[in-house]
mmCIF file of C-alpha atoms in Angstrom:
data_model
loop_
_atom_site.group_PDB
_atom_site.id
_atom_site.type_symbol
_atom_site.label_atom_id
_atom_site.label_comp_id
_atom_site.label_asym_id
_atom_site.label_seq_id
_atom_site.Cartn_x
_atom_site.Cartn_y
_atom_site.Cartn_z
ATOM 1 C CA UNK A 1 -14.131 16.635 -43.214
ATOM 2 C CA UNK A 2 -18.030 15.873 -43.085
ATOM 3 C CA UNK A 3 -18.875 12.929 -40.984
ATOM 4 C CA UNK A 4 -20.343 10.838 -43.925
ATOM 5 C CA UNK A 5 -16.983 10.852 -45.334
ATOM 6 C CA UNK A 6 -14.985 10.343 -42.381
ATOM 7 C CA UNK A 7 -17.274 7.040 -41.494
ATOM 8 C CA UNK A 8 -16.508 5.847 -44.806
ATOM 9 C CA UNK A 9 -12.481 6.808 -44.771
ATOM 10 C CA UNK A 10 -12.269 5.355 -41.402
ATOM 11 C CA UNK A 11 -13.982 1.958 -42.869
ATOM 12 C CA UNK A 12 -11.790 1.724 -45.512
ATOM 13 C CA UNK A 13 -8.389 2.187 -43.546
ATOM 14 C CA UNK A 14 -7.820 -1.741 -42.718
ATOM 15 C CA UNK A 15 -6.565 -1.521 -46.321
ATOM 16 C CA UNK A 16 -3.641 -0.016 -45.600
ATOM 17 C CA UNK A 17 0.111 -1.698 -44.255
ATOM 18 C CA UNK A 18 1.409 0.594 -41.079
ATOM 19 C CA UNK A 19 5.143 0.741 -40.904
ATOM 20 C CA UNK A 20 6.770 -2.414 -39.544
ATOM 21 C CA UNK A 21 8.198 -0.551 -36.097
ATOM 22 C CA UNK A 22 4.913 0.931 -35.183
ATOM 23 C CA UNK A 23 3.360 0.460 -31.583
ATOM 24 C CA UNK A 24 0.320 1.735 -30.895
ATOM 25 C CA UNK A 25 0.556 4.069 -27.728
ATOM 26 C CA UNK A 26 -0.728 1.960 -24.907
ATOM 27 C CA UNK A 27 -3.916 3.188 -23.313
ATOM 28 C CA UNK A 28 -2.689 4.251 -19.883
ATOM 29 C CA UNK A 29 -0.195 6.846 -21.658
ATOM 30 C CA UNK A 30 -1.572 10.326 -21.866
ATOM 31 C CA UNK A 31 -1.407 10.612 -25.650
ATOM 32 C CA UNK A 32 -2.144 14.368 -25.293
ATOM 33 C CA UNK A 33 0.920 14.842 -23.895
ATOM 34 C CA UNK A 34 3.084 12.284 -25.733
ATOM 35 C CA UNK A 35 1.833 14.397 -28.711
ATOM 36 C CA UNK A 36 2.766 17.893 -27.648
ATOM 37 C CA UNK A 37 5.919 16.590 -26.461
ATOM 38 C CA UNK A 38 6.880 15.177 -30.119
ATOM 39 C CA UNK A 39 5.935 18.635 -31.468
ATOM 40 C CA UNK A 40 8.396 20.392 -29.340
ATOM 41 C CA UNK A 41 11.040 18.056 -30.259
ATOM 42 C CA UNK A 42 10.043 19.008 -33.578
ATOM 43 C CA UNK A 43 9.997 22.443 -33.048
ATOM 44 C CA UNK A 44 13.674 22.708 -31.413
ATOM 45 C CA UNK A 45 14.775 21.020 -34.664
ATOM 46 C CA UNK A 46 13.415 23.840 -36.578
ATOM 47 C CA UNK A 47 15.347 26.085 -34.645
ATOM 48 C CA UNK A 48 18.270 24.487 -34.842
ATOM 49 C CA UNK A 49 18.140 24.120 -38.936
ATOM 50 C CA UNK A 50 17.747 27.879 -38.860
ATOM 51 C CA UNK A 51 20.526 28.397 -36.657
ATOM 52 C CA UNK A 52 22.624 26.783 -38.726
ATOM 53 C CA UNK A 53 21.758 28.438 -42.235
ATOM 54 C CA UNK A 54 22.542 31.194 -40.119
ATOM 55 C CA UNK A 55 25.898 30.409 -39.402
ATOM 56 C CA UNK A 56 26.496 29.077 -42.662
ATOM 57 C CA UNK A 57 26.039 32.511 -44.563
ATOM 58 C CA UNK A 58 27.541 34.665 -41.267
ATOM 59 C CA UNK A 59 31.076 36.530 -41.619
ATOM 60 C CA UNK A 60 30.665 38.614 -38.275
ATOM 61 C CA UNK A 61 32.452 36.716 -35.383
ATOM 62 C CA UNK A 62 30.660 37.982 -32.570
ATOM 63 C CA UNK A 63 27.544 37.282 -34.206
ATOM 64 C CA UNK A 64 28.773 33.714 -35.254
ATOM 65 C CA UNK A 65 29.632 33.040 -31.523
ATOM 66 C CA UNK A 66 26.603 34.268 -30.460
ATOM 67 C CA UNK A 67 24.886 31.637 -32.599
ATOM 68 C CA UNK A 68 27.168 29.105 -31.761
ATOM 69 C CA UNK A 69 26.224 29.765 -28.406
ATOM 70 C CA UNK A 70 22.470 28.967 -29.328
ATOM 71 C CA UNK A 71 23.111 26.366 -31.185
ATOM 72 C CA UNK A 72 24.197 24.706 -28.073
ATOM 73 C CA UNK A 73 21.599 25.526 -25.528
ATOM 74 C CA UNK A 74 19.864 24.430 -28.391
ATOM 75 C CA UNK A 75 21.278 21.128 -28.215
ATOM 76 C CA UNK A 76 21.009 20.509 -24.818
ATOM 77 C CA UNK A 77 16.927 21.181 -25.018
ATOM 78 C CA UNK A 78 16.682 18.737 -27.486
ATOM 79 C CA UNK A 79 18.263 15.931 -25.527
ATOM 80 C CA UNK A 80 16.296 16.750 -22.447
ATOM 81 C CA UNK A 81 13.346 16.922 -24.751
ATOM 82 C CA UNK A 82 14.102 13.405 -25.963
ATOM 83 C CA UNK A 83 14.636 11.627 -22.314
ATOM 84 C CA UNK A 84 11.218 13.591 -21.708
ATOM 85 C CA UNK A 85 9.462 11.762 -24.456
ATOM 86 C CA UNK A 86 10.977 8.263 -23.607
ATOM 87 C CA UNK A 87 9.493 8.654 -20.088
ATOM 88 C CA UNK A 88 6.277 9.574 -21.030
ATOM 89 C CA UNK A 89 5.864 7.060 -23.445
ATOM 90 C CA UNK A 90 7.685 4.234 -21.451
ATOM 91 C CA UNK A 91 9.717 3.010 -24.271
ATOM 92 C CA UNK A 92 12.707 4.346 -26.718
ATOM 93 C CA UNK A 93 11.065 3.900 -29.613
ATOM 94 C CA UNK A 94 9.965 6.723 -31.450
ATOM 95 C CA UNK A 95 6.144 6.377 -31.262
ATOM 96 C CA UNK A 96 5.732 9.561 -33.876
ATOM 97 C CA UNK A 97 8.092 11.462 -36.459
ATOM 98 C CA UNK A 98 11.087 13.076 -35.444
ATOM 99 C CA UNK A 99 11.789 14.188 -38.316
ATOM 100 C CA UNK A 100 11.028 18.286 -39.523
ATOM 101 C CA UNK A 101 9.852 18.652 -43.320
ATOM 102 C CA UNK A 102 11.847 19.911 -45.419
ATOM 103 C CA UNK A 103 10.622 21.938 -49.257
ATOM 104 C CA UNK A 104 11.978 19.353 -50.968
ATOM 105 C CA UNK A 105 9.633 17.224 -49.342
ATOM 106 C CA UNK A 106 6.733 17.719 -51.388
ATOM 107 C CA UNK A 107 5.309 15.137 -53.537
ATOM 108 C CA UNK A 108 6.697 12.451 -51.911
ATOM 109 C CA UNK A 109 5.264 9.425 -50.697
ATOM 110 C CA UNK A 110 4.755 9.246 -46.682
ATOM 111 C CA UNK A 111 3.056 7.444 -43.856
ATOM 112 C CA UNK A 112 0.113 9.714 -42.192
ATOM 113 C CA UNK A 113 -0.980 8.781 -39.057
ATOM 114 C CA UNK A 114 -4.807 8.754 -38.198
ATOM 115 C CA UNK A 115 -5.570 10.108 -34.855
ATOM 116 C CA UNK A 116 -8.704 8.349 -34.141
ATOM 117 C CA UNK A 117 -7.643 5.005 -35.826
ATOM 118 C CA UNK A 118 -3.923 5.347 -34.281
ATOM 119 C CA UNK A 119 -2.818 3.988 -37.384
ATOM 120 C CA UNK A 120 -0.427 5.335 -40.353
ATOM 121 C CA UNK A 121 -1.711 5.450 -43.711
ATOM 122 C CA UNK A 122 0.111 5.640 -47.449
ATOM 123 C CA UNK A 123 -0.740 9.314 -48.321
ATOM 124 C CA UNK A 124 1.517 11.708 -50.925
ATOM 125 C CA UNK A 125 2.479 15.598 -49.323
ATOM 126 C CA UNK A 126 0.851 18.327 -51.504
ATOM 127 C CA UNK A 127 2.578 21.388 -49.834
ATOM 128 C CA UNK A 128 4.500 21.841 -46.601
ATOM 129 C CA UNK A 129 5.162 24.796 -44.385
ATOM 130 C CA UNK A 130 8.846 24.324 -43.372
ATOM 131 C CA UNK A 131 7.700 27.809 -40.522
ATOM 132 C CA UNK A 132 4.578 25.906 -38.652
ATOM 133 C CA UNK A 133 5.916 22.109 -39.641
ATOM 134 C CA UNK A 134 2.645 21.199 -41.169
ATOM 135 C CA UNK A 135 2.365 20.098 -44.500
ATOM 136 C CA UNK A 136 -1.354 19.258 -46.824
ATOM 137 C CA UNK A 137 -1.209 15.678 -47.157
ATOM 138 C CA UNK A 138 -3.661 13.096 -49.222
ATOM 139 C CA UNK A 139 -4.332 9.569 -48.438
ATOM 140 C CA UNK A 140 -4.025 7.796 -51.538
ATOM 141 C CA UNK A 141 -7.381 6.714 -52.711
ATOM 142 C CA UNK A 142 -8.786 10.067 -51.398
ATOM 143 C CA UNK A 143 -9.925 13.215 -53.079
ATOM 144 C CA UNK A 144 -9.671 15.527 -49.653
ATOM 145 C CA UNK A 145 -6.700 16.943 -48.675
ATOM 146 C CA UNK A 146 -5.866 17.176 -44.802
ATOM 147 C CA UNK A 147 -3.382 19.557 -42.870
ATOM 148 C CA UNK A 148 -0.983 17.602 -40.573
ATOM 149 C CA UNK A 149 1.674 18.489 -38.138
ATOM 150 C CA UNK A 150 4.973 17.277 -39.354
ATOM 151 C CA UNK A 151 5.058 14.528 -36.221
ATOM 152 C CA UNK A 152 1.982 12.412 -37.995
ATOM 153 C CA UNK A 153 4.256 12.577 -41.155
ATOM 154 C CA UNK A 154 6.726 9.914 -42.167
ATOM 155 C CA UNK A 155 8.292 10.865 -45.544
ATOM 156 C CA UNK A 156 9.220 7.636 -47.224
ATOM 157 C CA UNK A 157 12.760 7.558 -49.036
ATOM 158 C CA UNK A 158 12.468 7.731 -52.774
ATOM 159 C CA UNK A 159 13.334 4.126 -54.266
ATOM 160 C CA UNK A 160 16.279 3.270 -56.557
ATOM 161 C CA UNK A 161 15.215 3.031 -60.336
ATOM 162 C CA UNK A 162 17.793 0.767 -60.516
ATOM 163 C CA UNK A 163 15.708 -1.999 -59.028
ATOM 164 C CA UNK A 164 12.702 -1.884 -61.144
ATOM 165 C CA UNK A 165 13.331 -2.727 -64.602
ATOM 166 C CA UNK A 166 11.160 -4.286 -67.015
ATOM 167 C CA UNK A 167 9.906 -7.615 -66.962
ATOM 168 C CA UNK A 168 10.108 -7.649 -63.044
ATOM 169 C CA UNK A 169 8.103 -8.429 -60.500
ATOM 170 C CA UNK A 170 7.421 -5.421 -57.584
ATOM 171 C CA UNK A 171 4.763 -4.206 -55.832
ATOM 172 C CA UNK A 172 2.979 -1.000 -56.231
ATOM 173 C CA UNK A 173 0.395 1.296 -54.852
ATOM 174 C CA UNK A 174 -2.961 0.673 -56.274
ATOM 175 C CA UNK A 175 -4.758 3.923 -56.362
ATOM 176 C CA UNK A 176 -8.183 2.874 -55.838
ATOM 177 C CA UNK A 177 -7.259 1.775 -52.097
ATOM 178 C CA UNK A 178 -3.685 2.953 -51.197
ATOM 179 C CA UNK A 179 -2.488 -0.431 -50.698
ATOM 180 C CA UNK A 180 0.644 -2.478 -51.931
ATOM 181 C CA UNK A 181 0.077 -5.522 -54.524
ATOM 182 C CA UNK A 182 2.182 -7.445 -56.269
ATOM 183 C CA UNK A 183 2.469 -6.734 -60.068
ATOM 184 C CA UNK A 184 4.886 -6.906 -62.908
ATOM 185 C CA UNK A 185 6.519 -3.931 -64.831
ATOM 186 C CA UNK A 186 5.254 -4.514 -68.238
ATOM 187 C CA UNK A 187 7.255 -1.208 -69.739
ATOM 188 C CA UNK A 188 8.794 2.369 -68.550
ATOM 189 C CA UNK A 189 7.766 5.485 -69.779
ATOM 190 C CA UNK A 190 7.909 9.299 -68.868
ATOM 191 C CA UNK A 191 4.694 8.714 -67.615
ATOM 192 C CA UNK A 192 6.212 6.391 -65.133
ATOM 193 C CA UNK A 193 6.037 2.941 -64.730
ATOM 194 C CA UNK A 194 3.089 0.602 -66.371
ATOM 195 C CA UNK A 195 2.583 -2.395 -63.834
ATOM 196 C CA UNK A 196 -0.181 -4.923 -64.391
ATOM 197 C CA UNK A 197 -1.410 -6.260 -60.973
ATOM 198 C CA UNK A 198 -1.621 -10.189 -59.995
ATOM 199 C CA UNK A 199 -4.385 -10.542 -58.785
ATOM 200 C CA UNK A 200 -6.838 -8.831 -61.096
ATOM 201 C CA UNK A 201 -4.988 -8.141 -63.747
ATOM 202 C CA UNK A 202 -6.252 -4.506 -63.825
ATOM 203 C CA UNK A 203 -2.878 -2.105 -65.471
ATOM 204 C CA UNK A 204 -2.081 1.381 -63.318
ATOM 205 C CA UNK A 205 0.924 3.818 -64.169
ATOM 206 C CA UNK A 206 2.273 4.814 -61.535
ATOM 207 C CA UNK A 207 5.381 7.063 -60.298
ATOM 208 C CA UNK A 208 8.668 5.606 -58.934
ATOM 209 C CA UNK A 209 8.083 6.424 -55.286
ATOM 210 C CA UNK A 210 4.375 3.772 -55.318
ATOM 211 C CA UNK A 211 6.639 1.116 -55.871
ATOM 212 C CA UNK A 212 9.095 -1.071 -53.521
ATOM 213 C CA UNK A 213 10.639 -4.348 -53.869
ATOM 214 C CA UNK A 214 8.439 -7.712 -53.831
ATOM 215 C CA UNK A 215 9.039 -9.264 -50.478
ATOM 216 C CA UNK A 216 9.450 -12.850 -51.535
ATOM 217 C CA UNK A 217 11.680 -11.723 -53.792
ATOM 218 C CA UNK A 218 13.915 -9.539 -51.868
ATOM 219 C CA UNK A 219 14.038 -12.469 -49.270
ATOM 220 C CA UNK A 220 15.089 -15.430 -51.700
ATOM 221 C CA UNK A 221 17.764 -12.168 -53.055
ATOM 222 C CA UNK A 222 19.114 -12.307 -49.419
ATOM 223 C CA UNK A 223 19.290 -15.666 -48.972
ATOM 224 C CA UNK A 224 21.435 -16.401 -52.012
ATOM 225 C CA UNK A 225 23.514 -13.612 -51.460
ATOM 226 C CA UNK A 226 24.685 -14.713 -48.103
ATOM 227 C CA UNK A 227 25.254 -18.327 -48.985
ATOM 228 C CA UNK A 228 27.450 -16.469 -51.589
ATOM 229 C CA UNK A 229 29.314 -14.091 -49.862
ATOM 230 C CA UNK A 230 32.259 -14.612 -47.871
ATOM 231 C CA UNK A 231 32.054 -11.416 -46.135
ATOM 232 C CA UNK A 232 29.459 -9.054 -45.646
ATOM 233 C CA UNK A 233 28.575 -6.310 -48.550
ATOM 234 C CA UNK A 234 26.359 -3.180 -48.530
ATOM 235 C CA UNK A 235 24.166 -3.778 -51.565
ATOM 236 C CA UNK A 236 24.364 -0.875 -53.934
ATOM 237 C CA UNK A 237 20.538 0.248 -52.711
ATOM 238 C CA UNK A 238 21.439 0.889 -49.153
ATOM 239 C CA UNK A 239 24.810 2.852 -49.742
ATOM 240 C CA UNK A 240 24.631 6.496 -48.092
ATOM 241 C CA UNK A 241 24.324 9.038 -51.265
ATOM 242 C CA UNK A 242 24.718 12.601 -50.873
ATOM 243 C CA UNK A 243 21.436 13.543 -51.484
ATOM 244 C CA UNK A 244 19.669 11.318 -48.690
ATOM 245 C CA UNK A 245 18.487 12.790 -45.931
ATOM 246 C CA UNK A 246 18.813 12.037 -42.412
ATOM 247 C CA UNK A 247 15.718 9.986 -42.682
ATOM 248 C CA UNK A 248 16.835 8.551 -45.458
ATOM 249 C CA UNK A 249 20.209 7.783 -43.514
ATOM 250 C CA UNK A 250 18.364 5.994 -40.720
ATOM 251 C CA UNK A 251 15.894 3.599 -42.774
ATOM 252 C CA UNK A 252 19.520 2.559 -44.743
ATOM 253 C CA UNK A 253 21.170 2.282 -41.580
ATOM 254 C CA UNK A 254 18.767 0.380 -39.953
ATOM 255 C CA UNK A 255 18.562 -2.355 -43.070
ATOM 256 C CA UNK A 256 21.698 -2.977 -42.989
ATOM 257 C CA UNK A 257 22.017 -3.388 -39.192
ATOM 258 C CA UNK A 258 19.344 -6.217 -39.579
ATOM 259 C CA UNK A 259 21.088 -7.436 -42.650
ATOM 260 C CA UNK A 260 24.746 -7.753 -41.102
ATOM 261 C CA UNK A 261 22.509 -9.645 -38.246
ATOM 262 C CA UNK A 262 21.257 -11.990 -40.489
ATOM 263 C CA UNK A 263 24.707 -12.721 -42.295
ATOM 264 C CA UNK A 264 25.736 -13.695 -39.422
ATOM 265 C CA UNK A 265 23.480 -15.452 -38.025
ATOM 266 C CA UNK A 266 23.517 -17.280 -41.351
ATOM 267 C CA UNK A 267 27.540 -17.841 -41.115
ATOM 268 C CA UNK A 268 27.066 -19.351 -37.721
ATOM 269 C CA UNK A 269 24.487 -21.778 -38.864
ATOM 270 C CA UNK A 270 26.877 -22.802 -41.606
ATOM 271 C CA UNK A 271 29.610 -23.650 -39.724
ATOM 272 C CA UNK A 272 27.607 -25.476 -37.089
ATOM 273 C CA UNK A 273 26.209 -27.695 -39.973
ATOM 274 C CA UNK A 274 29.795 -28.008 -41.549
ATOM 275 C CA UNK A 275 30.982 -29.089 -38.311
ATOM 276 C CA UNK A 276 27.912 -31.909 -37.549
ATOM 277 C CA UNK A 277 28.083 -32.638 -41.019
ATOM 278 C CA UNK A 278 32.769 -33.969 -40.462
ATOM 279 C CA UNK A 279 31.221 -35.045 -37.246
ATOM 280 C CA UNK A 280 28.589 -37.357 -38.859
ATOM 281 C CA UNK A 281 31.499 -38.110 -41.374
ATOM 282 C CA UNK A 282 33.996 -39.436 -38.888
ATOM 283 C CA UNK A 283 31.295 -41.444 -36.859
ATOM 284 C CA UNK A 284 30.538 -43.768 -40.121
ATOM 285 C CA UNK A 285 34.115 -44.391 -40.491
ATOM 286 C CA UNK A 286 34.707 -45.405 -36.301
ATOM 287 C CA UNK A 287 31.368 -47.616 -36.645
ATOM 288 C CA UNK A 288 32.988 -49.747 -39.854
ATOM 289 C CA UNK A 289 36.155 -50.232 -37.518
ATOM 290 C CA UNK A 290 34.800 -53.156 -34.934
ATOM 291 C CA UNK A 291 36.566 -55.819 -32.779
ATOM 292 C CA UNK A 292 36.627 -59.678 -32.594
ATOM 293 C CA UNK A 293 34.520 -60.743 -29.821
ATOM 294 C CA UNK A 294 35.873 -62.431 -27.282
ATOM 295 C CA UNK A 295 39.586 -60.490 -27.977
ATOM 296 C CA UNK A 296 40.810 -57.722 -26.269
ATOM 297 C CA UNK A 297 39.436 -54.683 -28.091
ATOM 298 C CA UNK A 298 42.709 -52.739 -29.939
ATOM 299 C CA UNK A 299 43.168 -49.011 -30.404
ATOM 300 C CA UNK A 300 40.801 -48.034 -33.437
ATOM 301 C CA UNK A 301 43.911 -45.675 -34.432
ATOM 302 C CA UNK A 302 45.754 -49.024 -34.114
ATOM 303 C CA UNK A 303 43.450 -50.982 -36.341
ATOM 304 C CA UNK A 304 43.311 -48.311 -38.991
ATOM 305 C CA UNK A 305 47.606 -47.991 -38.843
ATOM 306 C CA UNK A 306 46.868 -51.970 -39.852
ATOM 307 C CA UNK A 307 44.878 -51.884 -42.326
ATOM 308 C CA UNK A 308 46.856 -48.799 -44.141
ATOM 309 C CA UNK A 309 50.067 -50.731 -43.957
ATOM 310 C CA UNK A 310 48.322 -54.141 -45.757
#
């Protein structure tokens, strides 16, 4: 990468949205380390998917138990490798991928992390080597392509068609910049999808995996459907299909963890408003019911007996 360019990628980077978990490693952590650390982790995956395409196409039993036997020590690395990265980097969130690429990766959309900007960018993989666990990657906006270890990679799940029909609003990629807008899907195609942006009007088609839900939207969509709901749904999106991946598991999982939250949270603030609401009720009636003064003040229960009975 000559330096011209890299002055004028690194300029145009504020552009871009990084991933809603991301922390920047602090600046006392040795990042050096934190890094080769994630790329062992990485690396002991590997080994392990290999392991068990082994053992999925073995008939010999000693030589099954023998990888068995790997498979565990295997195992065992991995979690120490794991405790290993949460001390270094003082926290249990994953600072990097943890994730290993898989073929089928390729094409995709992903998040690429920026070494010297410590930021993650929208970029699409070109090719992957499932051996090394680097794959070509290009930010989107961007002619150059740049090799990457698989730990700077975050492949982003591939979003339901189902959600993006014509007529609606979404927001894609806009391939001048690499950044989300909002726009609205004017028609589908087998070119892909023809969205006309907001705010300039300019028209892009682009593929199914440059576009995701408009947030406003997909917040007023939650909202009603928990003031609806009597008890809490997956929503057809975030069901676990065969063909996710375990990446693809974990973003799902994680929704709907924050999703079952908020139902709650939302059934809990209903009931405390249904209760202040009879409370409020009840009050207006007591403060209609008052006695003579000057007279010995009677039971309001009394009082209202009284006036049922006339």
């Amino acid at each position: 990468m000559s330096e011209p360019y890299k002055k004028q990628k690194i300029d145009s980077f504020d552009y871009y949205d990084p991933p809603e978990n991301y922390q920047p490693p602090a600046q006392q952590l040795d990042q050096s380390k934190v890094i080769e650390a994630y790329k062992t982790l990485i690396m002991l995956k590997n080994h392990m998917f290999k392991v068990n395409l082994l053992l999925s196409h073995e008939e010999e039993s000693s030589t099954i138990a023998e990888l068995k036997n790997i498979k565990d020590e295997l195992v065992l690395a991995k979690e120490a490798q794991e405790k290993e990265i949460a001390s270094l980097q003082k926290t249990q969130d994953n600072l990097f991928s943890v994730n290993r690429l898989n073929g089928e990766d390729i094409d995709k959309l992903a998040k690429a992390y920026h070494e010297q900007d410590r930021k993650w960018y929208n970029a699409k993989l070109i090719q992957i080597d499932t051996e090394e666990q680097e794959a070509d990657i290009q930010f989107i906006g961007y002619q150059e392509v740049v090799k990457m270890h698989a730990i700077f990679i975050k492949v982003q799940p591939i979003p339901d068609s189902k959600l993006f029909t014509v007529g609606q609003q979404c927001e894609a990629i806009y391939s001048s910049d690499g950044r989300y807008y909002l726009g609205t899907i004017e028609k589908v195609t087998e070119e892909g999808y023809h969205i006309r942006f907001k705010k300039n009007s300019n028209r892009e088609i682009v593929p199914l995996i440059y576009l995701r839900e408009a947030k406003k939207q997909l917040n007023d969509s939650k909202k009603m459907n928990f003031e609806e709901m009597d008890e809490f749904q997956v929503p057809e999106n975030l069901k676990y299909l065969p063909t996710d991946n375990e990446q693809q598991r974990q973003a799902k999982k994680k929704k709907i963890k924050a999703m079952k939250q908020t139902f709650k949270l939302s059934k809990i603030t209903k009931y405390a408003q249904e209760k202040q609401s009879s409370w409020q009720s009840f009050s207006q009636k007591i403060s209609t019911i008052k006695p003579d003064l000057g007279q010995k003040a009677e039971s309001i229960y009394r009082q209202k007996c009284d006036q049922l009975k006339e």
